[in-house]
Structure formats: C-alpha cells, structure tokens
C-alpha cells in the first residue's frame, strides 16, 4: 500500500522509537542498568523459558476442545516470542519505572530472540525452514542499537535544551507504535485466504487477556516478595518486559520460519491480538501501577530515615 510498511515500519518506525529512547534517556541511568544482572536474568528466563513452557502445558489441556488448532498453534508462537522493542519501554516510561532496565531488556531480549525464538518454534511446532540469522541480526542492530547510540550522542549536545523544553517523547513513541499495529493488522486481515470461526476467535481473545493478567500478577508477586532486592521502579520494568511479546520482530520471524505454510495467517492472528491487547491492558493499568509505585517509594523512604533520638 501507499504507506510502504516494509520500509516505513520495519526500518524507520522501529528506529524512530529507539532514537527517541536514546535521546530521552539519561546516559548514567543506562550505564547503571547494565549492571543489574539479577533483573535481566529474571526477565529473560521468564520470557524465553517459563512463558513458552507454561503455554505449552496449558495448550495440552485446550487441544481436546473444538478451538481452531491453528489458532492454538498461534498461541504457542506468542509464548516463544522475545520481549518487544517498544511497548514495554513506553509503558515503563509512562509509569515512571526503571526505563533504562526496560530498554536494556528489550534490546537484549530481541537479540537473544534471534537465536532462541526460532529454536523454540522448531521445538514446539516444527518447521523445515532454515532461518537467516545473519539478516535478522543485522536488521536488529541497525534498527535498535544504532539509533539508540545516535540518540545518546545527540543528547550530549542538546542536553540543556531537552531539560528546558521537555519534548513529549512518550506521545511520539505511542504514535509510532500505533502506526506499527495499524499496518500489521492491515497486512494480515487483507489476506483473502484467512478463515476464522467466531467462537475460536472470541475464546482466543479471552485466553490472551487471561494469560496477560495472570502473568503480570505472577511477576508482580515474585518481584515484590520480602526477600526480593528489586525496587518498585524495577518491579514496573519487570512486569511489562516479562509479559510483553514482540510484534515487530515476531511477524517477520513467523514469515521466515513458516514460509509456505497455508495456515500462516491463522498462526499469526494470536500475536496480532496479543500485541494491541498488551498495550491496551498496560495503558489501563498505568494509573494504578503508578500510584502503587509512588506510595511504595514513599514508604521505603520513611523506613530508611534515621529515627530522631528521644529526649529524656
């Protein structure tokens, strides 16, 4: 179509999101985030190990139901996807959480996903296609890492202006993300071969929202337990990064791994639903999570303050 998503979305839109993040993120925060190994391990293990395994177990129970089997396979592909390169960062920023950790895990998870996601898809679903790791890796490097570095370099020269004017970075990223979702929906549902029954589609939408809510609650419980060393800002990044799945990386990867599959459109549908659903659900929860984080931070500050000596 006239929007040319194969260029504007694949390269320009994703690059714009990470240039925007590089421009708005304080360099010292990104540097400190690199050392937060425990947080990174938690996010990546949950996303790329626990998530796909839990979905596989759940789908064994659903396989006896009349739900369309290709939609169920699509649910499994959702579980195999890496963290997103945009939505988790935008929502973490909107809440005021650890944005640097969200950016690191989004970028690092995407690079891990280049190798791990195709292997998970082969393990759970099977495919004879060979995956061109080099081309995907180079595309990710050019659209994620390079714009982020350029954004950080530009920030050094216009730092004072940025702090004075405070441009609406969050609104810009949200608009770009909306464009990504719109073009992907158009691309999939324009396919004349797509054959969906309403019952299966409604059930899958319900399952997707249920899975997201359950996993967000689970990550919240794990990251806020008593012996946890995570701060409230870390918890926000964990909740969004661990439960969100990449559409911009996922759709091209599905097209590569399942090239020639006649049911590719149906397999893609759950991911197409999951991505806007995670943004919608996340956006609705932003005020609640923000108020929790602020009150929790205030409580922690009060407990850390030295008590005044009692006068006798």
Short mmCIF file of C-alpha atoms in Angstrom, two decimals:
data_model
loop_
_atom_site.label_atom_id
_atom_site.label_comp_id
_atom_site.label_asym_id
_atom_site.label_seq_id
_atom_site.Cartn_x
_atom_site.Cartn_y
_atom_site.Cartn_z
CA UNK A 1 0.00 0.00 0.00
CA UNK A 2 0.93 3.70 -0.07
CA UNK A 3 2.34 3.59 3.49
CA UNK A 4 5.07 1.14 2.35
CA UNK A 5 5.27 -0.65 5.74
CA UNK A 6 8.13 -2.88 4.53
CA UNK A 7 10.29 0.28 4.72
CA UNK A 8 8.46 2.78 6.95
CA UNK A 9 7.62 0.26 9.70
CA UNK A 10 10.42 -2.32 9.50
CA UNK A 11 13.17 0.27 9.47
CA UNK A 12 12.02 3.87 10.05
CA UNK A 13 9.35 3.36 12.76
CA UNK A 14 11.37 0.98 14.97
CA UNK A 15 14.50 3.13 14.52
CA UNK A 16 12.48 6.23 15.48
CA UNK A 17 11.31 4.60 18.73
CA UNK A 18 14.87 3.74 19.80
CA UNK A 19 16.35 7.05 18.66
CA UNK A 20 13.62 8.66 20.76
CA UNK A 21 14.58 6.47 23.74
CA UNK A 22 18.29 7.25 23.27
CA UNK A 23 17.52 10.97 23.17
CA UNK A 24 15.32 10.95 26.28
CA UNK A 25 17.28 8.51 28.49
CA UNK A 26 19.99 9.77 30.82
CA UNK A 27 23.29 8.04 29.95
CA UNK A 28 24.18 7.36 33.59
CA UNK A 29 20.85 5.50 34.05
CA UNK A 30 21.52 3.25 31.03
CA UNK A 31 25.05 2.52 32.31
CA UNK A 32 23.79 1.58 35.78
CA UNK A 33 21.10 -0.66 34.23
CA UNK A 34 23.77 -2.80 32.53
CA UNK A 35 24.99 -3.95 35.96
CA UNK A 36 21.55 -5.07 37.19
CA UNK A 37 22.21 -8.73 36.29
CA UNK A 38 19.58 -10.26 38.59
CA UNK A 39 16.79 -8.23 36.97
CA UNK A 40 17.95 -9.13 33.45
CA UNK A 41 18.14 -12.85 34.30
CA UNK A 42 14.64 -12.77 35.82
CA UNK A 43 13.11 -11.08 32.74
CA UNK A 44 14.86 -13.24 30.12
CA UNK A 45 14.27 -16.58 31.89
CA UNK A 46 10.60 -15.75 32.49
CA UNK A 47 10.08 -14.58 28.88
CA UNK A 48 12.03 -17.22 26.97
CA UNK A 49 11.79 -20.28 29.27
CA UNK A 50 8.85 -20.13 31.69
CA UNK A 51 6.37 -18.37 29.37
CA UNK A 52 6.57 -20.79 26.38
CA UNK A 53 6.67 -23.85 28.66
CA UNK A 54 3.60 -22.73 30.64
CA UNK A 55 1.69 -22.01 27.41
CA UNK A 56 2.62 -25.47 26.04
CA UNK A 57 1.27 -27.17 29.19
CA UNK A 58 -1.92 -25.07 29.00
CA UNK A 59 -2.42 -25.90 25.30
CA UNK A 60 -2.26 -29.64 26.05
CA UNK A 61 -5.49 -29.14 28.00
CA UNK A 62 -7.04 -26.97 25.27
CA UNK A 63 -6.23 -29.48 22.50
CA UNK A 64 -9.32 -31.55 23.40
CA UNK A 65 -11.60 -28.52 22.86
CA UNK A 66 -13.15 -27.52 19.49
CA UNK A 67 -10.97 -24.38 19.27
CA UNK A 68 -9.27 -23.97 15.88
CA UNK A 69 -5.98 -25.90 16.09
CA UNK A 70 -4.09 -23.28 14.06
CA UNK A 71 -5.11 -20.54 16.47
CA UNK A 72 -3.83 -22.74 19.31
CA UNK A 73 -0.54 -23.14 17.44
CA UNK A 74 -0.55 -19.36 17.13
CA UNK A 75 -0.87 -19.07 20.91
CA UNK A 76 2.24 -21.23 21.23
CA UNK A 77 4.15 -18.94 18.84
CA UNK A 78 3.20 -15.98 21.08
CA UNK A 79 4.82 -17.76 24.02
CA UNK A 80 8.03 -18.25 22.02
CA UNK A 81 8.43 -14.57 21.11
CA UNK A 82 11.08 -12.31 22.70
CA UNK A 83 10.28 -9.09 24.60
CA UNK A 84 9.07 -6.18 22.41
CA UNK A 85 11.36 -3.42 21.19
CA UNK A 86 8.90 -0.66 22.02
CA UNK A 87 5.69 -1.16 24.04
CA UNK A 88 7.29 -2.31 27.33
CA UNK A 89 9.67 0.67 27.22
CA UNK A 90 6.85 3.15 26.51
CA UNK A 91 4.62 1.84 29.34
CA UNK A 92 7.51 1.67 31.83
CA UNK A 93 8.33 5.29 30.95
CA UNK A 94 4.66 6.30 31.33
CA UNK A 95 4.58 4.86 34.88
CA UNK A 96 7.97 6.34 35.80
CA UNK A 97 9.62 2.94 36.33
CA UNK A 98 13.16 1.81 35.53
CA UNK A 99 13.18 2.82 31.86
CA UNK A 100 16.89 2.05 31.43
CA UNK A 101 16.33 -1.57 32.55
CA UNK A 102 13.31 -1.84 30.22
CA UNK A 103 15.37 -0.60 27.25
CA UNK A 104 18.25 -2.97 28.02
CA UNK A 105 15.96 -6.00 28.36
CA UNK A 106 14.00 -5.10 25.23
CA UNK A 107 17.16 -4.81 23.16
CA UNK A 108 18.98 -7.76 24.79
CA UNK A 109 15.85 -9.96 24.65
CA UNK A 110 15.40 -9.17 20.97
CA UNK A 111 18.98 -10.25 20.21
CA UNK A 112 18.52 -13.45 22.23
CA UNK A 113 15.25 -13.99 20.38
CA UNK A 114 17.06 -14.08 17.03
CA UNK A 115 18.58 -17.40 18.06
CA UNK A 116 16.23 -18.71 20.77
CA UNK A 117 12.80 -17.91 19.24
CA UNK A 118 13.33 -19.95 16.02
CA UNK A 119 14.67 -22.84 18.15
CA UNK A 120 11.60 -22.66 20.42
CA UNK A 121 9.29 -22.58 17.39
CA UNK A 122 11.05 -25.64 15.96
CA UNK A 123 10.88 -27.39 19.34
CA UNK A 124 7.17 -26.77 19.99
CA UNK A 125 5.77 -26.62 16.44
CA UNK A 126 8.38 -27.90 13.99
CA UNK A 127 9.47 -26.40 10.67
CA UNK A 128 11.89 -27.45 7.96
CA UNK A 129 12.80 -23.87 7.00
CA UNK A 130 16.30 -22.56 7.57
CA UNK A 131 16.28 -19.24 9.38
CA UNK A 132 18.61 -16.48 8.08
CA UNK A 133 20.03 -15.41 11.46
CA UNK A 134 22.55 -13.03 9.87
CA UNK A 135 19.98 -10.87 8.10
CA UNK A 136 17.70 -10.67 11.18
CA UNK A 137 20.65 -9.87 13.44
CA UNK A 138 21.94 -7.11 11.16
CA UNK A 139 18.43 -5.62 10.83
CA UNK A 140 18.03 -5.56 14.63
CA UNK A 141 21.46 -3.99 15.05
CA UNK A 142 20.64 -1.23 12.55
CA UNK A 143 17.13 -0.52 13.89
CA UNK A 144 17.70 -0.94 17.65
CA UNK A 145 21.34 -0.47 18.69
CA UNK A 146 22.50 2.16 16.17
CA UNK A 147 19.53 4.57 16.69
CA UNK A 148 19.89 4.20 20.49
CA UNK A 149 23.61 5.11 20.32
CA UNK A 150 22.95 8.03 17.93
CA UNK A 151 20.21 9.27 20.27
CA UNK A 152 22.64 9.18 23.22
CA UNK A 153 25.32 11.06 21.22
CA UNK A 154 22.85 13.75 20.11
CA UNK A 155 21.62 14.07 23.71
CA UNK A 156 25.11 15.08 24.87
CA UNK A 157 25.00 18.16 22.62
CA UNK A 158 21.40 19.26 23.30
CA UNK A 159 21.05 18.08 26.91
CA UNK A 160 20.30 21.56 28.31
CA UNK A 161 17.68 22.25 25.63
CA UNK A 162 15.97 18.90 26.30
CA UNK A 163 15.79 19.51 30.05
CA UNK A 164 14.46 23.02 29.48
CA UNK A 165 11.83 22.23 26.81
CA UNK A 166 10.94 18.65 27.87
CA UNK A 167 9.67 17.36 24.47
CA UNK A 168 6.74 14.85 24.54
CA UNK A 169 8.83 11.72 23.96
CA UNK A 170 6.11 9.39 25.30
CA UNK A 171 3.45 10.75 22.93
CA UNK A 172 5.80 10.46 19.93
CA UNK A 173 6.62 6.81 20.73
CA UNK A 174 2.91 5.99 21.21
CA UNK A 175 2.00 7.46 17.80
CA UNK A 176 4.74 5.45 16.08
CA UNK A 177 3.61 2.26 17.86
CA UNK A 178 0.00 2.88 16.77
CA UNK A 179 1.20 3.05 13.16
CA UNK A 180 3.05 -0.28 13.57
CA UNK A 181 -0.12 -2.00 14.87
CA UNK A 182 -2.33 -0.50 12.18
CA UNK A 183 -0.15 -1.63 9.27
CA UNK A 184 0.30 -5.15 10.69
CA UNK A 185 -3.46 -5.60 11.11
CA UNK A 186 -3.99 -4.40 7.54
CA UNK A 187 -1.35 -6.79 6.24
CA UNK A 188 -2.86 -9.85 7.92
CA UNK A 189 -6.58 -9.30 7.51
CA UNK A 190 -6.20 -8.25 3.87
CA UNK A 191 -5.33 -11.91 3.16
CA UNK A 192 -8.32 -13.47 1.30
CA UNK A 193 -7.39 -16.99 2.50
CA UNK A 194 -7.89 -16.24 6.19
CA UNK A 195 -10.68 -18.40 7.63
CA UNK A 196 -11.78 -17.67 11.19
CA UNK A 197 -14.73 -19.02 13.11
CA UNK A 198 -16.16 -16.55 15.64
CA UNK A 199 -16.23 -19.00 18.56
CA UNK A 200 -12.50 -19.79 18.32
CA UNK A 201 -11.60 -16.12 17.88
CA UNK A 202 -13.62 -14.98 20.93
CA UNK A 203 -12.16 -17.76 23.11
CA UNK A 204 -8.61 -16.93 21.99
CA UNK A 205 -9.12 -13.23 22.81
CA UNK A 206 -10.37 -14.23 26.28
CA UNK A 207 -7.39 -16.60 26.77
CA UNK A 208 -4.92 -13.87 25.73
CA UNK A 209 -6.28 -11.34 28.24
CA UNK A 210 -6.38 -14.03 30.95
CA UNK A 211 -2.77 -15.09 30.28
CA UNK A 212 -1.57 -11.49 30.36
CA UNK A 213 -3.35 -10.67 33.62
CA UNK A 214 -2.16 -13.92 35.25
CA UNK A 215 1.48 -13.47 34.22
CA UNK A 216 1.54 -9.77 35.17
CA UNK A 217 0.22 -10.70 38.61
CA UNK A 218 2.74 -13.57 38.89
CA UNK A 219 5.75 -11.37 38.01
CA UNK A 220 4.46 -8.69 40.40
CA UNK A 221 4.28 -11.21 43.26
CA UNK A 222 7.74 -12.61 42.56
CA UNK A 223 9.43 -9.20 42.27
CA UNK A 224 7.79 -7.75 45.42
CA UNK A 225 8.26 -10.68 47.81
CA UNK A 226 10.05 -9.94 51.10
CA UNK A 227 13.48 -11.31 50.18
CA UNK A 228 13.48 -9.58 46.78
CA UNK A 229 16.13 -6.92 46.14
CA UNK A 230 14.11 -5.18 43.42
CA UNK A 231 12.99 -1.57 43.86
CA UNK A 232 9.41 -0.50 42.98
CA UNK A 233 10.77 1.04 39.75
CA UNK A 234 12.44 -2.31 38.92
CA UNK A 235 9.14 -4.12 39.50
CA UNK A 236 7.41 -1.92 36.92
CA UNK A 237 10.04 -2.78 34.28
CA UNK A 238 9.84 -6.50 35.20
CA UNK A 239 6.03 -6.66 34.96
CA UNK A 240 5.95 -5.09 31.49
CA UNK A 241 9.12 -6.62 29.98
CA UNK A 242 8.43 -10.18 31.21
CA UNK A 243 4.84 -10.37 29.94
CA UNK A 244 5.01 -8.40 26.67
CA UNK A 245 5.79 -10.04 23.36
CA UNK A 246 7.31 -8.54 20.23
CA UNK A 247 5.12 -7.98 17.18
CA UNK A 248 7.68 -6.10 15.07
CA UNK A 249 10.17 -8.97 15.42
CA UNK A 250 7.56 -11.74 15.71
CA UNK A 251 5.66 -11.29 12.44
CA UNK A 252 8.78 -11.24 10.19
CA UNK A 253 10.14 -14.25 12.12
CA UNK A 254 6.91 -16.23 11.64
CA UNK A 255 7.01 -15.42 7.92
CA UNK A 256 10.57 -16.76 7.76
CA UNK A 257 10.18 -19.90 9.91
CA UNK A 258 6.77 -20.89 8.47
CA UNK A 259 7.40 -19.76 4.89
CA UNK A 260 4.96 -21.55 2.56
CA UNK A 261 2.55 -22.63 5.32
CA UNK A 262 -1.02 -22.24 4.05
CA UNK A 263 -2.20 -21.56 7.62
CA UNK A 264 0.41 -18.86 8.32
CA UNK A 265 -2.29 -16.16 8.54
CA UNK A 266 -4.19 -18.08 11.23
CA UNK A 267 -0.97 -18.79 13.16
CA UNK A 268 -0.25 -15.04 13.11
CA UNK A 269 -3.67 -13.98 14.49
CA UNK A 270 -2.97 -14.59 18.26
CA UNK A 271 0.20 -12.49 18.07
CA UNK A 272 -1.72 -9.74 16.27
CA UNK A 273 -4.30 -9.79 19.07
CA UNK A 274 -1.73 -10.12 21.88
CA UNK A 275 0.27 -7.03 20.91
CA UNK A 276 -2.52 -4.40 20.97
CA UNK A 277 -4.06 -6.23 23.96
CA UNK A 278 -0.85 -5.84 25.97
CA UNK A 279 -0.75 -2.11 25.15
CA UNK A 280 -4.45 -1.66 25.97
CA UNK A 281 -4.18 -3.59 29.24
CA UNK A 282 -0.93 -1.87 30.16
CA UNK A 283 -2.38 1.59 29.43
CA UNK A 284 -5.41 0.86 31.62
CA UNK A 285 -3.15 -0.27 34.47
CA UNK A 286 -0.69 2.67 34.23
CA UNK A 287 -2.51 4.91 36.80
CA UNK A 288 -2.91 2.01 39.27
CA UNK A 289 0.71 0.84 38.97
CA UNK A 290 1.97 4.44 39.14
CA UNK A 291 0.08 5.16 42.38
CA UNK A 292 1.34 1.86 43.85
CA UNK A 293 4.95 2.67 42.89
CA UNK A 294 4.81 6.22 44.30
CA UNK A 295 3.25 5.11 47.60
CA UNK A 296 5.72 2.22 47.88
CA UNK A 297 8.69 4.52 47.24
CA UNK A 298 7.43 6.97 49.90
CA UNK A 299 7.02 4.11 52.39
CA UNK A 300 10.56 2.87 51.70
CA UNK A 301 11.99 6.39 52.19
CA UNK A 302 10.21 6.70 55.55
CA UNK A 303 11.53 3.34 56.78
CA UNK A 304 15.10 4.24 55.76
CA UNK A 305 15.11 7.63 57.52
CA UNK A 306 17.05 7.56 60.83
CA UNK A 307 14.78 7.93 63.82
CA UNK A 308 15.23 11.09 65.88
CA UNK A 309 16.72 10.46 69.35
CA UNK A 310 14.16 10.51 72.12
CA UNK A 311 14.80 13.28 74.68
CA UNK A 312 14.51 12.19 78.29
#
